[in-house]
Amino acid sequence: MAAPLSAAKALPLLAYARISILCTTSGNRALHLTPGCCKNQAARIRVGKGDRPLTYEQAYHPHDIAHYKGWLSQHTSNLQGEEGAAERTVEDVFIRRFIFGTFHGCQANELVIKRRGNMLIVCALMLQKLPPQKFYFLIGYSESLLSHFYKCPVKLEIQTLQDKAVYKYL
Amino acid sequence: MAAPMAYRRAVCSLARIFVGITKLGTKGLSACGGHRDCRITRSHVPLRWSTSFHTGAVFSSPSSIRVTDEPDTLFQKVSVLVKGHDRAVLDSYEFFATMAAKELGITLDKVFEPPKYIERLTLLKSVHIFKKHMVQYEMRTHYRCIELSRLTGSTAQVYLEYIQRNLPEGVAMEVSKIAMEKVPEHILEPLWKNQPTDRTGQ
């Protein structure tokens, strides 16, 4: 008996809501306020018209790390009993901005930064926008500059592509 | 004389396994039990970096083998604990380490996986207010333990150096060693054995 009652009640409400939406002059519109932070928006690209190309890295969300995605920055300081996480993070951020600016417009995907012992290895995917001689020069320049900044051997391992590798369109 | 022979054999078998070595001398790890003054060999790793297009394995002067008359340290147990975020990486590293130990003829005591440790953080989602909306992060640390038993100091040195050179990025290692020492002579025999026979009942 409850169901038909609620149905009977719902109909006039719906009718009322429709009427209130149609007539803009009446001030009886229900307004639902939400604080602006309910939805997660970290590293997420929302669904759009279907013309925006996404790489594999951009297509999967942060909760898919260790399931569909790997880690972009590999070091031991986030393990149990290890220190230095903040310093490594700051170094990583600097390196990403540095490489983005040095190889301007050529970066195809996010950098992968690995630390093996003393060494910093930066693996990058680049587009073939510059002639190889300029690439060689920029690689040597960034390697020597970064190794002087961080006082450790820095190796840049670069692979070039014709175009960005598109995983899907959103 | 057994120790240098074993060391030479170990280095020869390592040369079979090694693909390429960057130029460096023997980087010795302190293999001492603590009490005896073993020779700690430590040589500085020269910084050498080059662009990825020009790197190549360069064989410089071969690592020198030090022959001494001192008896080698003996380890009852060497326990290697590796930690990482990715279980698959630790699986493959364990396969590599156990294979290397078998090739060098080291007895594997046990290889097991201690339970993982998850550190969870619950933080506020917004910069200002909105206490009801929080975000949770977690950091998982997986472990793998490889225990080797009854090694000599030089074997342990060589094995650990090989293992550590090939440690993958994002994996940390802790090594603990239990050394065996000769019982000091003054406590070999109990005191009361050589006591004079006249003992008053006290």
PDB file of N, CA, C and O in Angstrom, chain B residues 2 5 21-22 25 27 34 49 61 70 78 83-84 88 92-93 99 114 134 150 161 185 187 193 200:
ATOM      1  N   ALA B   2      92.702 -21.978   1.842  1.00  0.00           N
ATOM      2  CA  ALA B   2      91.397 -22.314   1.231  1.00  0.00           C
ATOM      3  C   ALA B   2      90.633 -21.059   0.852  1.00  0.00           C
ATOM      4  O   ALA B   2      89.948 -21.027  -0.155  1.00  0.00           O
ATOM      5  N   MET B   5      91.536 -19.473  -2.514  1.00  0.00           N
ATOM      6  CA  MET B   5      91.095 -20.366  -3.600  1.00  0.00           C
ATOM      7  C   MET B   5      89.595 -20.228  -3.819  1.00  0.00           C
ATOM      8  O   MET B   5      89.117 -20.118  -4.933  1.00  0.00           O
ATOM      9  N   ILE B  21      80.854  -4.781 -16.613  1.00  0.00           N
ATOM     10  CA  ILE B  21      81.135  -4.111 -15.351  1.00  0.00           C
ATOM     11  C   ILE B  21      81.656  -2.727 -15.672  1.00  0.00           C
ATOM     12  O   ILE B  21      82.507  -2.547 -16.531  1.00  0.00           O
ATOM     13  N   THR B  22      81.128  -1.712 -14.998  1.00  0.00           N
ATOM     14  CA  THR B  22      81.710  -0.382 -15.166  1.00  0.00           C
ATOM     15  C   THR B  22      82.999  -0.339 -14.391  1.00  0.00           C
ATOM     16  O   THR B  22      83.187  -1.104 -13.459  1.00  0.00           O
ATOM     17  N   GLY B  25      87.196  -0.469  -8.670  1.00  0.00           N
ATOM     18  CA  GLY B  25      88.000  -1.469  -7.978  1.00  0.00           C
ATOM     19  C   GLY B  25      87.103  -2.305  -7.109  1.00  0.00           C
ATOM     20  O   GLY B  25      85.897  -2.164  -7.127  1.00  0.00           O
ATOM     21  N   LYS B  27      84.938  -3.137  -4.321  1.00  0.00           N
ATOM     22  CA  LYS B  27      84.251  -2.346  -3.314  1.00  0.00           C
ATOM     23  C   LYS B  27      83.922  -3.302  -2.193  1.00  0.00           C
ATOM     24  O   LYS B  27      83.011  -4.098  -2.281  1.00  0.00           O
ATOM     25  N   GLY B  34      83.152  -7.869  14.152  1.00  0.00           N
ATOM     26  CA  GLY B  34      83.199  -6.727  15.062  1.00  0.00           C
ATOM     27  C   GLY B  34      84.426  -6.758  15.934  1.00  0.00           C
ATOM     28  O   GLY B  34      85.072  -5.767  16.152  1.00  0.00           O
ATOM     29  N   TRP B  49      79.662   9.812 -16.022  1.00  0.00           N
ATOM     30  CA  TRP B  49      78.375   9.830 -16.688  1.00  0.00           C
ATOM     31  C   TRP B  49      78.553  10.217 -18.132  1.00  0.00           C
ATOM     32  O   TRP B  49      79.450  10.959 -18.485  1.00  0.00           O
ATOM     33  N   SER B  61      91.342  -2.016 -15.861  1.00  0.00           N
ATOM     34  CA  SER B  61      92.204  -2.992 -15.181  1.00  0.00           C
ATOM     35  C   SER B  61      91.351  -3.962 -14.370  1.00  0.00           C
ATOM     36  O   SER B  61      90.429  -3.539 -13.685  1.00  0.00           O
ATOM     37  N   GLU B  70      95.489 -14.340   6.758  1.00  0.00           N
ATOM     38  CA  GLU B  70      94.532 -14.284   7.873  1.00  0.00           C
ATOM     39  C   GLU B  70      93.393 -15.236   7.584  1.00  0.00           C
ATOM     40  O   GLU B  70      92.935 -15.318   6.455  1.00  0.00           O
ATOM     41  N   VAL B  78      73.528 -15.428   6.871  1.00  0.00           N
ATOM     42  CA  VAL B  78      73.448 -14.101   6.276  1.00  0.00           C
ATOM     43  C   VAL B  78      72.012 -13.938   5.821  1.00  0.00           C
ATOM     44  O   VAL B  78      71.508 -14.728   5.028  1.00  0.00           O
ATOM     45  N   LYS B  83      62.905  -4.933   0.432  1.00  0.00           N
ATOM     46  CA  LYS B  83      61.617  -4.281   0.590  1.00  0.00           C
ATOM     47  C   LYS B  83      61.279  -3.561  -0.701  1.00  0.00           C
ATOM     48  O   LYS B  83      62.162  -2.993  -1.344  1.00  0.00           O
ATOM     49  N   GLY B  84      60.006  -3.549  -1.053  1.00  0.00           N
ATOM     50  CA  GLY B  84      59.626  -2.821  -2.258  1.00  0.00           C
ATOM     51  C   GLY B  84      58.138  -2.562  -2.266  1.00  0.00           C
ATOM     52  O   GLY B  84      57.390  -3.103  -1.449  1.00  0.00           O
ATOM     53  N   ALA B  88      55.624  -8.018  -7.758  1.00  0.00           N
ATOM     54  CA  ALA B  88      56.166  -8.709  -8.930  1.00  0.00           C
ATOM     55  C   ALA B  88      57.660  -8.478  -9.068  1.00  0.00           C
ATOM     56  O   ALA B  88      58.417  -9.388  -9.429  1.00  0.00           O
ATOM     57  N   SER B  92      60.675 -11.423  -9.009  1.00  0.00           N
ATOM     58  CA  SER B  92      61.735 -11.650  -9.986  1.00  0.00           C
ATOM     59  C   SER B  92      63.108 -11.481  -9.351  1.00  0.00           C
ATOM     60  O   SER B  92      64.049 -12.201  -9.689  1.00  0.00           O
ATOM     61  N   TYR B  93      63.230 -10.569  -8.394  1.00  0.00           N
ATOM     62  CA  TYR B  93      64.519 -10.391  -7.734  1.00  0.00           C
ATOM     63  C   TYR B  93      64.878 -11.611  -6.893  1.00  0.00           C
ATOM     64  O   TYR B  93      66.036 -12.016  -6.807  1.00  0.00           O
ATOM     65  N   MET B  99      68.926 -17.988  -7.830  1.00  0.00           N
ATOM     66  CA  MET B  99      69.679 -18.609  -8.913  1.00  0.00           C
ATOM     67  C   MET B  99      71.167 -18.304  -8.765  1.00  0.00           C
ATOM     68  O   MET B  99      72.025 -19.176  -8.949  1.00  0.00           O
ATOM     69  N   PRO B 114      57.806 -12.185   4.540  1.00  0.00           N
ATOM     70  CA  PRO B 114      57.167 -11.623   5.729  1.00  0.00           C
ATOM     71  C   PRO B 114      55.925 -10.843   5.326  1.00  0.00           C
ATOM     72  O   PRO B 114      55.816 -10.387   4.190  1.00  0.00           O
ATOM     73  N   MET B 134      37.224  13.807   3.268  1.00  0.00           N
ATOM     74  CA  MET B 134      38.636  13.469   3.454  1.00  0.00           C
ATOM     75  C   MET B 134      39.087  12.513   2.355  1.00  0.00           C
ATOM     76  O   MET B 134      38.282  11.890   1.687  1.00  0.00           O
ATOM     77  N   ARG B 150      75.979 -20.684   6.523  1.00  0.00           N
ATOM     78  CA  ARG B 150      77.349 -21.220   6.492  1.00  0.00           C
ATOM     79  C   ARG B 150      78.114 -20.748   5.262  1.00  0.00           C
ATOM     80  O   ARG B 150      78.354 -21.490   4.310  1.00  0.00           O
ATOM     81  N   GLU B 161      77.925  -8.225  -3.102  1.00  0.00           N
ATOM     82  CA  GLU B 161      78.232  -7.161  -4.047  1.00  0.00           C
ATOM     83  C   GLU B 161      77.484  -7.385  -5.362  1.00  0.00           C
ATOM     84  O   GLU B 161      76.906  -6.445  -5.924  1.00  0.00           O
ATOM     85  N   GLU B 185      90.386 -18.669  24.768  1.00  0.00           N
ATOM     86  CA  GLU B 185      90.974 -19.825  25.451  1.00  0.00           C
ATOM     87  C   GLU B 185      90.727 -19.813  26.942  1.00  0.00           C
ATOM     88  O   GLU B 185      90.666 -20.865  27.565  1.00  0.00           O
ATOM     89  N   ILE B 187      88.169 -19.251  28.580  1.00  0.00           N
ATOM     90  CA  ILE B 187      86.910 -19.824  29.069  1.00  0.00           C
ATOM     91  C   ILE B 187      86.651 -21.204  28.475  1.00  0.00           C
ATOM     92  O   ILE B 187      85.579 -21.762  28.628  1.00  0.00           O
ATOM     93  N   LYS B 193      88.218 -26.942  37.330  1.00  0.00           N
ATOM     94  CA  LYS B 193      88.917 -28.188  36.990  1.00  0.00           C
ATOM     95  C   LYS B 193      90.343 -28.214  37.533  1.00  0.00           C
ATOM     96  O   LYS B 193      90.839 -29.233  37.982  1.00  0.00           O
ATOM     97  N   THR B 200      87.687 -25.992  51.591  1.00  0.00           N
ATOM     98  CA  THR B 200      86.871 -26.048  52.809  1.00  0.00           C
ATOM     99  C   THR B 200      85.426 -25.796  52.434  1.00  0.00           C
ATOM    100  O   THR B 200      85.119 -25.083  51.494  1.00  0.00           O
TER     101      THR B 200
END
